[in-house]
Short mmCIF file of C-alpha atoms in Angstrom, two decimals:
data_model
loop_
_atom_site.label_atom_id
_atom_site.label_comp_id
_atom_site.label_asym_id
_atom_site.label_seq_id
_atom_site.Cartn_x
_atom_site.Cartn_y
_atom_site.Cartn_z
CA MET A 1114 -21.93 16.86 -35.46
CA LYS A 1115 -21.76 20.33 -34.69
CA LYS A 1116 -24.31 20.24 -31.98
CA PHE A 1117 -22.86 16.94 -30.29
CA LEU A 1118 -19.29 18.45 -30.36
CA THR A 1119 -19.73 21.59 -28.79
CA THR A 1120 -21.77 19.80 -26.69
CA ALA A 1121 -18.49 17.55 -25.33
CA VAL A 1122 -16.34 20.55 -25.50
CA LEU A 1123 -18.41 21.91 -22.74
CA SER A 1124 -18.52 19.12 -21.04
CA LEU A 1125 -14.65 19.24 -21.30
CA THR A 1126 -14.30 22.64 -20.01
CA LEU A 1127 -17.03 21.97 -16.62
CA VAL A 1128 -14.16 18.76 -15.95
CA ALA A 1129 -11.62 21.09 -16.49
CA ALA A 1130 -12.77 23.96 -13.60
CA MET A 1131 -13.65 21.49 -11.73
CA VAL A 1132 -10.51 19.45 -11.15
CA PRO A 1133 -7.78 19.57 -8.24
CA ALA A 1134 -4.95 22.31 -9.16
CA ALA A 1135 -2.29 19.68 -8.74
CA PHE A 1136 -3.80 18.43 -12.22
CA ALA A 1137 -4.59 22.50 -13.89
CA ALA A 1138 -1.17 22.28 -15.79
CA ASP A 1139 -0.10 18.72 -16.04
CA SER A 1140 0.45 17.46 -19.34
CA ASN A 1141 -0.67 13.76 -18.34
CA TYR A 1142 -4.39 15.35 -17.18
CA THR A 1143 -4.19 17.84 -20.50
CA THR A 1144 -3.48 14.34 -22.71
CA CYS A 1145 -5.99 12.86 -21.56
CA MET A 1146 -8.51 14.70 -21.76
CA ALA A 1147 -7.41 14.85 -24.56
CA VAL A 1148 -8.41 11.23 -26.24
CA ILE A 1149 -11.42 11.33 -24.25
CA SER A 1150 -12.60 14.09 -26.66
CA GLU A 1151 -11.27 12.47 -29.75
CA GLN A 1152 -12.60 9.22 -28.61
CA ARG A 1153 -16.01 11.05 -28.37
CA THR A 1154 -16.12 12.15 -31.33
CA VAL A 1155 -15.20 8.80 -32.70
CA GLN A 1156 -18.20 7.57 -31.46
CA ALA A 1157 -20.45 9.99 -32.62
CA GLN A 1158 -19.49 9.13 -35.86
CA ALA A 1159 -20.17 5.97 -35.25
CA HIS A 1160 -23.19 6.81 -34.36
CA GLU A 1161 -24.48 8.56 -37.15
CA ALA A 1162 -22.91 6.01 -39.33
CA ALA A 1163 -25.10 3.50 -38.06
CA GLN A 1164 -28.07 5.61 -37.81
CA ALA A 1165 -27.69 6.27 -41.12
CA MET A 1166 -27.77 2.35 -42.07
CA ARG A 1167 -30.49 1.78 -40.21
CA GLN A 1168 -32.47 4.80 -42.28
CA MET A 1169 -31.25 2.74 -45.87
CA GLY A 1170 -32.70 0.03 -44.47
CA TYR A 1171 -30.13 -2.11 -42.69
CA ASP A 1172 -31.18 -4.04 -40.63
CA GLU A 1173 -28.53 -4.58 -36.77
CA SER A 1174 -26.75 -8.03 -38.40
CA SER A 1175 -25.69 -6.41 -41.33
CA ALA A 1176 -22.02 -5.74 -41.48
CA TYR A 1177 -21.78 -1.42 -41.36
CA ILE A 1178 -24.21 -1.16 -38.38
CA GLN A 1179 -22.12 -4.48 -36.76
CA THR A 1180 -18.92 -2.17 -37.35
CA ALA A 1181 -20.14 0.73 -36.77
CA LYS A 1182 -20.99 -0.60 -32.95
CA ALA A 1183 -17.65 -1.91 -33.22
CA THR A 1184 -15.99 1.47 -33.22
CA TRP A 1185 -17.98 2.34 -30.82
CA ASN A 1186 -17.27 0.02 -27.74
CA GLU A 1187 -13.09 0.27 -29.15
CA ALA A 1188 -13.96 4.08 -28.77
CA GLN A 1189 -15.98 3.10 -25.41
CA GLN A 1190 -12.54 1.64 -23.63
CA GLU A 1191 -10.63 4.42 -24.78
CA ILE A 1192 -12.09 6.33 -23.32
CA ILE A 1193 -11.60 4.03 -19.70
CA ALA A 1194 -8.88 3.66 -19.54
CA TYR A 1195 -7.15 7.37 -19.93
CA ASN A 1196 -10.14 8.29 -17.58
CA ARG A 1197 -8.14 5.95 -15.66
CA LEU A 1198 -5.23 7.10 -16.85
CA ALA A 1199 -6.18 10.56 -15.76
CA ASN A 1200 -6.10 9.91 -12.15
CA TYR A 1201 -2.37 9.93 -11.71
CA THR A 1202 -0.20 12.96 -12.10
CA ASP A 1203 3.20 14.00 -14.48
CA GLU A 1204 4.74 12.88 -10.89
CA ASP A 1205 3.15 9.47 -9.96
CA ILE A 1206 3.73 8.82 -13.74
CA ARG A 1207 8.45 9.73 -13.57
CA ILE A 1208 8.14 8.07 -10.32
CA LEU A 1209 6.56 4.84 -11.27
CA ALA A 1210 8.17 4.61 -14.71
CA THR A 1211 11.85 5.28 -12.86
CA ALA A 1212 10.50 2.41 -10.67
CA VAL A 1213 10.36 0.30 -13.64
CA TYR A 1214 13.54 1.05 -14.77
CA TYR A 1215 15.15 0.08 -11.87
CA GLU A 1216 13.78 -2.84 -11.60
CA ALA A 1217 13.24 -4.39 -15.13
CA GLY A 1218 13.84 -2.15 -17.23
CA SER A 1219 16.44 -3.67 -19.21
CA THR A 1220 14.14 -7.01 -19.45
CA THR A 1221 10.93 -7.74 -21.26
CA ASP A 1222 7.13 -6.11 -22.05
CA GLN A 1223 5.80 -8.51 -18.93
CA LEU A 1224 8.12 -7.32 -16.42
CA ARG A 1225 7.79 -3.87 -16.87
CA GLU A 1226 3.96 -4.41 -16.67
CA TYR A 1227 4.09 -6.88 -13.85
CA VAL A 1228 6.12 -4.37 -11.69
CA ALA A 1229 4.47 -1.78 -12.53
CA GLN A 1230 0.91 -3.55 -11.26
CA VAL A 1231 2.83 -5.01 -8.20
CA VAL A 1232 3.12 -0.91 -7.22
CA LEU A 1233 -0.57 0.19 -7.77
CA ASN A 1234 -1.75 -2.75 -6.10
CA ARG A 1235 0.00 -1.66 -3.23
CA VAL A 1236 -0.99 2.07 -3.44
CA GLY A 1237 -4.78 0.08 -3.41
CA ASP A 1238 -3.46 -2.16 -0.42
CA SER A 1239 -3.89 -0.58 3.22
CA ARG A 1240 -0.91 -2.92 4.11
CA PHE A 1241 1.16 0.31 2.04
CA PRO A 1242 1.18 3.52 1.56
CA ASN A 1243 -1.80 5.06 -0.63
CA SER A 1244 0.93 7.01 -2.88
CA ILE A 1245 3.24 5.76 -4.88
CA ARG A 1246 5.79 8.10 -3.72
CA GLY A 1247 4.95 6.32 -0.51
CA VAL A 1248 4.62 3.03 -1.86
CA ILE A 1249 8.67 3.30 -3.69
CA THR A 1250 9.60 5.12 -0.49
CA GLN A 1251 8.83 3.26 2.31
CA PRO A 1252 11.20 1.63 4.30
CA GLY A 1253 13.07 -1.27 3.66
CA GLN A 1254 10.85 -2.41 1.04
CA TYR A 1255 11.76 -0.27 -2.56
CA ALA A 1256 15.24 2.16 -3.01
CA GLY A 1257 13.43 5.59 -2.03
CA LYS A 1258 15.60 7.23 -4.04
CA TYR A 1259 13.42 5.83 -7.42
CA ALA A 1260 11.73 8.49 -6.66
CA THR A 1261 14.65 11.32 -6.74
CA ALA A 1262 14.31 13.81 -9.97
CA GLU A 1263 18.64 12.50 -10.41
CA SER A 1264 17.75 8.87 -10.96
CA THR A 1265 14.86 9.59 -13.20
CA GLN A 1266 17.74 11.75 -15.73
CA ALA A 1267 20.64 8.67 -14.75
CA ALA A 1268 18.17 5.92 -16.31
CA GLN A 1269 17.05 8.40 -19.05
CA ASN A 1270 20.87 8.46 -19.75
CA ALA A 1271 21.31 4.79 -19.43
CA SER A 1272 19.25 4.16 -21.61
CA SER A 1273 16.43 6.23 -23.04
CA ILE A 1274 14.65 2.98 -25.17
CA ASN A 1275 14.34 1.64 -22.13
CA TYR A 1276 13.27 4.03 -19.81
CA ALA A 1277 10.71 4.94 -22.46
CA SER A 1278 9.23 1.47 -22.30
CA SER A 1279 9.12 1.70 -18.38
CA VAL A 1280 6.97 4.75 -18.81
CA THR A 1281 4.61 2.69 -21.54
CA ALA A 1282 4.44 0.05 -18.85
CA ALA A 1283 3.71 1.87 -16.15
CA LYS A 1284 1.26 4.15 -17.99
CA LYS A 1285 -0.52 0.58 -19.17
CA ALA A 1286 -0.62 -0.47 -15.20
CA MET A 1287 -2.32 3.05 -15.08
CA MET A 1288 -4.48 2.50 -17.44
CA GLY A 1289 -6.09 -1.18 -15.82
CA ARG A 1290 -4.11 -2.95 -18.74
CA VAL A 1291 -1.98 -4.80 -17.46
CA ASP A 1292 -3.63 -8.73 -16.25
CA MET A 1293 -3.03 -8.92 -12.69
CA PRO A 1294 -4.72 -9.86 -9.40
CA SER A 1295 -5.20 -6.57 -7.16
CA ASN A 1296 -3.92 -9.18 -4.15
CA VAL A 1297 -0.48 -9.46 -6.40
CA VAL A 1298 1.79 -7.16 -3.71
CA PHE A 1299 4.68 -9.09 -4.28
CA GLN A 1300 7.57 -8.83 -6.59
CA ALA A 1301 11.06 -10.67 -5.71
CA ASN A 1302 13.79 -12.69 -6.61
CA PHE A 1303 11.43 -15.16 -3.93
CA THR A 1304 8.95 -16.37 -3.08
CA GLN A 1305 7.36 -14.12 -0.31
CA GLY A 1306 3.76 -13.75 1.39
CA LYS A 1307 0.96 -16.36 1.37
CA GLY A 1308 1.21 -17.87 -2.03
CA LEU A 1309 2.65 -17.26 -5.63
CA TRP A 1310 0.34 -16.28 -8.07
CA LYS A 1311 3.01 -16.32 -11.33
CA SER A 1312 7.13 -16.83 -11.89
CA VAL A 1313 8.48 -15.82 -15.03
CA TYR A 1314 11.66 -17.05 -15.97
CA PHE A 1315 14.33 -14.61 -17.90
CA ASN A 1316 17.40 -14.76 -20.65
CA SER A 1317 19.10 -11.72 -21.70
CA GLY A 1318 21.94 -13.81 -22.90
CA TRP A 1319 24.28 -12.65 -20.54
CA PHE A 1320 22.25 -12.63 -17.49
CA SER A 1321 19.19 -14.14 -16.53
CA SER A 1322 16.75 -14.43 -12.96
CA THR A 1323 13.52 -15.40 -11.90
CA SER A 1324 11.13 -13.01 -11.05
CA TYR A 1325 8.08 -13.82 -8.33
CA PHE A 1326 4.72 -11.83 -8.05
CA CYS A 1327 3.58 -13.45 -5.19
CA TYR A 1328 -0.16 -12.27 -2.99
#
């Protein structure tokens, strides 16, 4: 275990040394690397537990070994997700979360996640700017003010709960955990583009709307 942990720490040190300066003091990157390190430790422990069971004569179908394997695989999924999230800066998260807040902050988790994913889909589409800030500030699309620190502060002041939910939605999309095709790049209260992927109706009791997600 000590050897594994030493290797993991050295690996993280090397990765940190190669990361661009923009990420060096970035709290999101630091947090992601810490989570990844923890999950590597979980994997090492699961592997050791499975090996111990094998040495005791248990076969691969035993509940003990299957549980160890499931634990290892769950940790691997977390590592993949946090590696994806680590590619984004604190500023990326702030801007995306702020846009999500103003577009769907007081609706549902599903709508917030879909709004976030549309922005990321645009970043990956050659028809749109290749950064979150660029997509949000593109003329004639989202409101450029979403990218300002003042808008973020106003959102936090208006509803810290809804803003926190918007941050969660933004991170979930960044981690690749929102189920939406990559070609869905339009979100509005009307259909557009080549076709409709999904429409989502929302009714709070005092406000209702239908959001259309199109490709």
